[in-house]
Each structure stands twice: as C-alpha cells, then as structure tokens.
PDB file of C-alpha atoms in Angstrom:
ATOM      1  CA  MET A   1     -19.151   5.532   5.717  1.00 72.00           C
ATOM      2  CA  THR A   2     -16.758   6.851   3.112  1.00 90.00           C
ATOM      3  CA  GLN A   3     -13.826   4.559   2.401  1.00 96.00           C
ATOM      4  CA  PHE A   4     -10.621   6.047   1.046  1.00 97.00           C
ATOM      5  CA  GLY A   5      -7.924   4.050  -0.710  1.00 97.00           C
ATOM      6  CA  PHE A   6      -5.284   3.952  -3.422  1.00 98.00           C
ATOM      7  CA  TYR A   7      -5.376   3.371  -7.166  1.00 98.00           C
ATOM      8  CA  PHE A   8      -2.189   2.045  -8.776  1.00 98.00           C
ATOM      9  CA  ASN A   9      -1.552   1.984 -12.530  1.00 98.00           C
ATOM     10  CA  GLN A  10       0.958  -0.830 -12.731  1.00 98.00           C
ATOM     11  CA  GLU A  11       1.343  -0.380 -16.477  1.00 96.00           C
ATOM     12  CA  ASP A  12       2.846   3.077 -15.907  1.00 98.00           C
ATOM     13  CA  CYS A  13       5.075   2.218 -12.914  1.00 98.00           C
ATOM     14  CA  ILE A  14       8.770   2.158 -13.808  1.00 97.00           C
ATOM     15  CA  GLY A  15       9.975   0.996 -10.391  1.00 97.00           C
ATOM     16  CA  CYS A  16      11.918   4.204  -9.700  1.00 98.00           C
ATOM     17  CA  LYS A  17      10.989   4.141  -5.970  1.00 98.00           C
ATOM     18  CA  ALA A  18      10.242   7.879  -5.840  1.00 98.00           C
ATOM     19  CA  CYS A  19       7.036   7.078  -3.903  1.00 98.00           C
ATOM     20  CA  GLN A  20       8.973   4.939  -1.435  1.00 98.00           C
ATOM     21  CA  ILE A  21      11.671   7.561  -0.920  1.00 98.00           C
ATOM     22  CA  ALA A  22       9.143  10.374  -0.462  1.00 98.00           C
ATOM     23  CA  CYS A  23       7.275   8.301   2.125  1.00 98.00           C
ATOM     24  CA  CYS A  24      10.464   7.499   4.036  1.00 97.00           C
ATOM     25  CA  ASP A  25      11.499  11.152   3.969  1.00 97.00           C
ATOM     26  CA  ARG A  26       8.092  12.505   5.027  1.00 96.00           C
ATOM     27  CA  ASN A  27       7.895  10.029   7.924  1.00 96.00           C
ATOM     28  CA  ASP A  28      11.578  10.432   8.899  1.00 95.00           C
ATOM     29  CA  LEU A  29      12.084   6.674   8.785  1.00 96.00           C
ATOM     30  CA  VAL A  30      15.322   4.904   9.593  1.00 95.00           C
ATOM     31  CA  ALA A  31      17.025   2.595   7.108  1.00 93.00           C
ATOM     32  CA  GLY A  32      15.149  -0.679   6.748  1.00 92.00           C
ATOM     33  CA  VAL A  33      11.747   0.736   7.749  1.00 95.00           C
ATOM     34  CA  THR A  34       9.394   1.688   4.917  1.00 96.00           C
ATOM     35  CA  PHE A  35       5.669   2.415   4.951  1.00 97.00           C
ATOM     36  CA  ARG A  36       5.499   2.153   1.126  1.00 98.00           C
ATOM     37  CA  ARG A  37       7.802  -0.094  -0.827  1.00 97.00           C
ATOM     38  CA  ILE A  38       8.320  -1.085  -4.414  1.00 97.00           C
ATOM     39  CA  GLU A  39       8.472  -4.822  -4.955  1.00 97.00           C
ATOM     40  CA  SER A  40       9.580  -6.223  -8.303  1.00 97.00           C
ATOM     41  CA  TYR A  41       8.627  -9.532  -9.901  1.00 97.00           C
ATOM     42  CA  GLU A  42       9.465 -11.456 -13.017  1.00 96.00           C
ATOM     43  CA  ALA A  43       7.143 -13.646 -15.020  1.00 95.00           C
ATOM     44  CA  GLY A  44       7.593 -15.764 -18.105  1.00 90.00           C
ATOM     45  CA  ALA A  45      10.799 -17.191 -19.506  1.00 88.00           C
ATOM     46  CA  TYR A  46      13.304 -16.157 -22.140  1.00 90.00           C
ATOM     47  CA  PRO A  47      12.617 -14.801 -24.701  1.00 91.00           C
ATOM     48  CA  ASP A  48       9.294 -13.679 -23.227  1.00 89.00           C
ATOM     49  CA  ALA A  49      10.384 -12.824 -19.680  1.00 92.00           C
ATOM     50  CA  THR A  50       8.822  -9.694 -18.193  1.00 94.00           C
ATOM     51  CA  LEU A  51       9.625  -7.569 -15.174  1.00 95.00           C
ATOM     52  CA  TYR A  52       6.918  -5.646 -13.323  1.00 97.00           C
ATOM     53  CA  HIS A  53       6.649  -3.635 -10.131  1.00 98.00           C
ATOM     54  CA  TYR A  54       4.113  -3.310  -7.357  1.00 98.00           C
ATOM     55  CA  SER A  55       3.846  -0.279  -5.085  1.00 98.00           C
ATOM     56  CA  LEU A  56       2.788  -1.741  -1.728  1.00 98.00           C
ATOM     57  CA  THR A  57       1.491   0.183   1.256  1.00 98.00           C
ATOM     58  CA  CYS A  58      -1.399  -0.043   3.688  1.00 98.00           C
ATOM     59  CA  ASN A  59      -4.559  -0.940   1.792  1.00 97.00           C
ATOM     60  CA  HIS A  60      -6.771   0.694   4.444  1.00 97.00           C
ATOM     61  CA  CYS A  61      -8.851  -2.469   4.356  1.00 97.00           C
ATOM     62  CA  ALA A  62     -12.572  -2.501   5.041  1.00 96.00           C
ATOM     63  CA  SER A  63     -11.953  -5.392   7.486  1.00 97.00           C
ATOM     64  CA  PRO A  64      -8.347  -4.852   8.626  1.00 98.00           C
ATOM     65  CA  ALA A  65      -6.770  -7.813  10.418  1.00 98.00           C
ATOM     66  CA  CYS A  66      -4.335  -5.453  12.137  1.00 98.00           C
ATOM     67  CA  VAL A  67      -7.203  -3.581  13.837  1.00 98.00           C
ATOM     68  CA  ALA A  68      -9.047  -6.775  14.749  1.00 98.00           C
ATOM     69  CA  ASN A  69      -5.979  -8.296  16.421  1.00 98.00           C
ATOM     70  CA  CYS A  70      -4.350  -5.284  18.101  1.00 98.00           C
ATOM     71  CA  PRO A  71      -4.386  -6.065  21.843  1.00 98.00           C
ATOM     72  CA  SER A  72      -4.037  -2.442  22.995  1.00 98.00           C
ATOM     73  CA  GLY A  73      -6.554  -0.826  20.640  1.00 98.00           C
ATOM     74  CA  ALA A  74      -3.810   1.320  19.123  1.00 98.00           C
ATOM     75  CA  MET A  75      -4.568   0.189  15.577  1.00 98.00           C
ATOM     76  CA  GLN A  76      -7.776   1.951  14.576  1.00 98.00           C
ATOM     77  CA  LYS A  77      -9.990   2.707  11.595  1.00 97.00           C
ATOM     78  CA  ASP A  78     -10.980   6.347  11.054  1.00 96.00           C
ATOM     79  CA  PRO A  79     -14.785   6.562  11.137  1.00 95.00           C
ATOM     80  CA  ASP A  80     -14.806   9.478   8.668  1.00 94.00           C
ATOM     81  CA  ASP A  81     -12.667   8.157   5.816  1.00 95.00           C
ATOM     82  CA  GLY A  82     -11.977   4.501   6.617  1.00 96.00           C
ATOM     83  CA  THR A  83      -8.212   4.873   6.745  1.00 97.00           C
ATOM     84  CA  VAL A  84      -6.328   2.681   9.197  1.00 98.00           C
ATOM     85  CA  PHE A  85      -3.983   4.473  11.588  1.00 97.00           C
ATOM     86  CA  ILE A  86      -2.010   3.900  14.791  1.00 98.00           C
ATOM     87  CA  ASP A  87      -2.667   5.801  18.008  1.00 97.00           C
ATOM     88  CA  TYR A  88       0.974   5.936  19.076  1.00 96.00           C
ATOM     89  CA  THR A  89       0.007   6.794  22.657  1.00 97.00           C
ATOM     90  CA  GLU A  90      -1.620   3.352  22.906  1.00 97.00           C
ATOM     91  CA  CYS A  91       0.832   1.247  20.843  1.00 98.00           C
ATOM     92  CA  ILE A  92       2.896  -1.130  22.985  1.00 97.00           C
ATOM     93  CA  GLY A  93       5.145  -2.287  20.142  1.00 97.00           C
ATOM     94  CA  CYS A  94       4.149  -5.939  20.515  1.00 97.00           C
ATOM     95  CA  GLY A  95       4.136  -6.585  16.753  1.00 97.00           C
ATOM     96  CA  THR A  96       0.741  -8.296  16.643  1.00 98.00           C
ATOM     97  CA  CYS A  97      -0.311  -6.020  13.769  1.00 98.00           C
ATOM     98  CA  VAL A  98       2.854  -6.953  11.890  1.00 97.00           C
ATOM     99  CA  LYS A  99       2.027 -10.641  12.213  1.00 97.00           C
ATOM    100  CA  SER A 100      -1.687 -10.144  11.474  1.00 98.00           C
ATOM    101  CA  CYS A 101      -1.496  -8.161   8.231  1.00 98.00           C
ATOM    102  CA  PRO A 102      -1.555 -10.571   5.270  1.00 98.00           C
ATOM    103  CA  TYR A 103       0.175  -7.891   3.160  1.00 97.00           C
ATOM    104  CA  GLY A 104       3.113  -7.479   5.554  1.00 96.00           C
ATOM    105  CA  VAL A 105       2.592  -3.730   5.796  1.00 97.00           C
ATOM    106  CA  PRO A 106       2.989  -2.633   9.452  1.00 98.00           C
ATOM    107  CA  MET A 107       6.595  -2.568  10.593  1.00 97.00           C
ATOM    108  CA  LEU A 108       8.173  -2.528  14.031  1.00 96.00           C
ATOM    109  CA  GLN A 109      10.061   0.671  14.718  1.00 95.00           C
ATOM    110  CA  ASP A 110      12.565  -0.543  17.297  1.00 93.00           C
ATOM    111  CA  GLU A 111      13.986   2.925  17.931  1.00 92.00           C
ATOM    112  CA  LYS A 112      10.500   4.231  18.813  1.00 94.00           C
ATOM    113  CA  GLY A 113       9.197   1.104  20.528  1.00 96.00           C
ATOM    114  CA  THR A 114       6.055   1.068  18.378  1.00 97.00           C
ATOM    115  CA  SER A 115       4.726  -0.290  15.144  1.00 97.00           C
ATOM    116  CA  GLY A 116       4.380   2.056  12.185  1.00 97.00           C
ATOM    117  CA  LYS A 117       2.501   2.193   8.886  1.00 98.00           C
ATOM    118  CA  CYS A 118       0.976   4.450   6.259  1.00 98.00           C
ATOM    119  CA  ASP A 119      -1.856   6.678   7.461  1.00 97.00           C
ATOM    120  CA  GLY A 120      -2.448   8.107   3.985  1.00 96.00           C
ATOM    121  CA  CYS A 121      -0.540  11.244   5.073  1.00 97.00           C
ATOM    122  CA  LYS A 122      -3.503  12.362   7.171  1.00 94.00           C
ATOM    123  CA  ALA A 123      -1.941  15.716   8.082  1.00 94.00           C
ATOM    124  CA  PHE A 124      -1.423  16.492   4.387  1.00 95.00           C
ATOM    125  CA  ARG A 125      -4.932  15.365   3.455  1.00 94.00           C
ATOM    126  CA  ASP A 126      -6.411  17.490   6.241  1.00 94.00           C
ATOM    127  CA  ALA A 127      -4.619  20.443   4.605  1.00 95.00           C
ATOM    128  CA  GLY A 128      -6.140  19.602   1.206  1.00 95.00           C
ATOM    129  CA  GLN A 129      -3.028  17.923  -0.200  1.00 96.00           C
ATOM    130  CA  ASN A 130      -2.347  14.464  -1.603  1.00 97.00           C
ATOM    131  CA  PRO A 131      -0.323  11.835   0.219  1.00 98.00           C
ATOM    132  CA  VAL A 132       3.361  12.435  -0.605  1.00 98.00           C
ATOM    133  CA  CYS A 133       3.669   9.184  -2.545  1.00 98.00           C
ATOM    134  CA  VAL A 134       0.991  10.316  -4.997  1.00 98.00           C
ATOM    135  CA  ASP A 135       2.688  13.638  -5.728  1.00 98.00           C
ATOM    136  CA  ALA A 136       6.167  12.077  -5.837  1.00 98.00           C
ATOM    137  CA  CYS A 137       5.282   9.539  -8.526  1.00 98.00           C
ATOM    138  CA  VAL A 138       7.004  10.768 -11.690  1.00 97.00           C
ATOM    139  CA  MET A 139       4.746   8.607 -13.871  1.00 98.00           C
ATOM    140  CA  ARG A 140       1.512   9.657 -12.063  1.00 98.00           C
ATOM    141  CA  ALA A 141       0.777   5.964 -11.469  1.00 98.00           C
ATOM    142  CA  LEU A 142      -0.774   6.575  -8.018  1.00 98.00           C
ATOM    143  CA  GLU A 143      -4.042   8.208  -7.014  1.00 98.00           C
ATOM    144  CA  TYR A 144      -5.740   8.498  -3.633  1.00 97.00           C
ATOM    145  CA  GLY A 145      -9.342   9.186  -2.784  1.00 97.00           C
ATOM    146  CA  ASP A 146     -12.790   7.787  -2.156  1.00 97.00           C
ATOM    147  CA  ILE A 147     -12.561   4.168  -3.310  1.00 97.00           C
ATOM    148  CA  GLU A 148     -15.981   4.279  -4.991  1.00 97.00           C
ATOM    149  CA  GLU A 149     -15.001   7.380  -6.979  1.00 97.00           C
ATOM    150  CA  LEU A 150     -11.723   5.717  -7.962  1.00 98.00           C
ATOM    151  CA  ARG A 151     -13.654   2.575  -8.985  1.00 98.00           C
ATOM    152  CA  ALA A 152     -15.968   4.666 -11.191  1.00 98.00           C
ATOM    153  CA  LYS A 153     -12.987   6.470 -12.736  1.00 98.00           C
ATOM    154  CA  HIS A 154     -11.079   3.202 -13.333  1.00 98.00           C
ATOM    155  CA  PRO A 155     -13.786   0.573 -13.979  1.00 98.00           C
ATOM    156  CA  ASP A 156     -11.351  -2.066 -15.262  1.00 97.00           C
ATOM    157  CA  ALA A 157      -9.119  -1.931 -12.166  1.00 98.00           C
ATOM    158  CA  VAL A 158      -8.903  -4.998  -9.904  1.00 97.00           C
ATOM    159  CA  ASN A 159      -7.991  -5.573  -6.268  1.00 95.00           C
ATOM    160  CA  ALA A 160      -6.505  -9.036  -6.718  1.00 96.00           C
ATOM    161  CA  LEU A 161      -3.244 -10.191  -8.278  1.00 97.00           C
ATOM    162  CA  PRO A 162      -1.414 -13.522  -7.985  1.00 97.00           C
ATOM    163  CA  ILE A 163       1.333 -11.780  -5.959  1.00 97.00           C
ATOM    164  CA  LEU A 164      -1.200 -10.583  -3.343  1.00 97.00           C
ATOM    165  CA  PRO A 165      -3.160 -12.417  -0.646  1.00 97.00           C
ATOM    166  CA  ASP A 166      -6.795 -13.239  -1.339  1.00 97.00           C
ATOM    167  CA  PRO A 167      -8.728  -9.952  -1.011  1.00 97.00           C
ATOM    168  CA  SER A 168     -11.630 -11.699   0.724  1.00 96.00           C
ATOM    169  CA  GLN A 169      -9.452 -11.881   3.863  1.00 96.00           C
ATOM    170  CA  THR A 170      -9.557  -8.120   4.555  1.00 97.00           C
ATOM    171  CA  THR A 171     -11.338  -6.392   1.630  1.00 97.00           C
ATOM    172  CA  PRO A 172      -8.463  -4.063   0.697  1.00 98.00           C
ATOM    173  CA  SER A 173      -9.216  -0.516  -0.462  1.00 97.00           C
ATOM    174  CA  VAL A 174      -6.851  -0.684  -3.393  1.00 98.00           C
ATOM    175  CA  LEU A 175      -7.456  -0.734  -7.135  1.00 98.00           C
ATOM    176  CA  ILE A 176      -4.865  -1.855  -9.655  1.00 98.00           C
ATOM    177  CA  ASP A 177      -4.663  -1.523 -13.415  1.00 98.00           C
ATOM    178  CA  PRO A 178      -2.380  -4.537 -13.847  1.00 98.00           C
ATOM    179  CA  LYS A 179       0.294  -5.247 -16.377  1.00 97.00           C
ATOM    180  CA  ALA A 180      -0.564  -8.389 -18.332  1.00 95.00           C
ATOM    181  CA  ALA A 181       2.437 -10.191 -16.795  1.00 95.00           C
ATOM    182  CA  ALA A 182       1.135  -9.435 -13.284  1.00 97.00           C
ATOM    183  CA  LEU A 183      -1.858 -11.693 -13.968  1.00 96.00           C
ATOM    184  CA  ASP A 184       0.457 -14.662 -14.646  1.00 94.00           C
ATOM    185  CA  GLU A 185       0.308 -17.230 -11.826  1.00 94.00           C
ATOM    186  CA  ASP A 186       3.908 -18.205 -12.569  1.00 93.00           C
ATOM    187  CA  PHE A 187       6.047 -15.421 -11.068  1.00 95.00           C
ATOM    188  CA  LYS A 188       8.978 -14.966  -8.728  1.00 94.00           C
ATOM    189  CA  PRO A 189      10.359 -12.013  -6.788  1.00 95.00           C
ATOM    190  CA  PHE A 190      13.073 -10.130  -8.630  1.00 93.00           C
ATOM    191  CA  ARG A 191      16.110  -9.349  -6.508  1.00 84.00           C
ATOM    192  CA  VAL A 192      19.030  -7.242  -7.602  1.00 72.00           C
TER     193      VAL A 192
END
C-alpha cells in the first residue's frame, strides 16, 4: 500500500502561521479549532537561546491510535494512500480519538457534534492539487506526497524530535529536517 505523508523543513519555517490560517480557512473552522497549528519552542539559555517552530497536523500514521480506538469506526485509514480520515456520518463526537492520539491532533468540533482533523485536503488532492497548507507556506517548508518518495528526496530527514512522542507508538508518516536547536532535549514551549 502507498503511504502518503508530510515533509517539514524546520530550518526554513519562520512561524508565520500561513499554513495554519489556510487550513482553518479551507475547512471553515471556528476560533479555537485548528487542524494544523504552529507550535513554538525555545531551547538553550542566554546568550545562546534559540526559538524554533513546529508545524503540527495529522501524521497519517501507519498504525494510528485514533483509528484503533474509535468506537464507531468513523476514524478510518484510506486503503489507497494511507491517509487517516473521519467518516462524519459515523462520528458520534465521543472524543476517543482526541484522547488516543499521542500528538493531540484530532479536535472536538462542538458546533458540529463530531471530531475533526486533517485529511490531507483529499478533495484538492483528488483534483491534482496540493493540500492548502503546502501551497500557503511562504517559505516552501512543507511538502506532501508518497512518504517513500519524500524519504528518498530528503534522506537526512527524521521522524523523531524531543518535542514529539516516540514514533514507535504509531509510526507517523512525517519527515522533518530539524533545526539544530530542535534536537536539544532541554526545551520549553514558547508562549507570547
């Protein structure tokens, strides 16, 4: 089976949130609900403190905990491209997927009575287009495609960072070219 996923060049990300805003706009999300979000972290100490950003969305894991734990069968994995999606006709809005995902990606959409998450902009991809976050990135720090092709194109990319859960839990379909500071075990979330 083909497995699609994201590549993220953390070195190029400036934390502008264009990907996050495009995702929210495309999915007509209410304030407080985001299917892609920029999280910022700081590492080191003065005078060598560093700020870096991480663009987090569904990793379309090979072994998604959200799919394994969904009691209604609404959370599913596409057999053609491996992306994880929600069948909204089956979702009961119980939040089990929210609690199951180690990355904290699915979100409850109270106004709709369902959970919600990135589906890799399936409708756009079916029309031969990129997910909106990829095209919105002003620094071209995001790519989407077959994870093995992305791995061949970016052989030094990793799928583990100290800020992320252990990838052996779900085998995420994400590749990251990390900033040096993002490999530092001593970090803390940066809040404005």
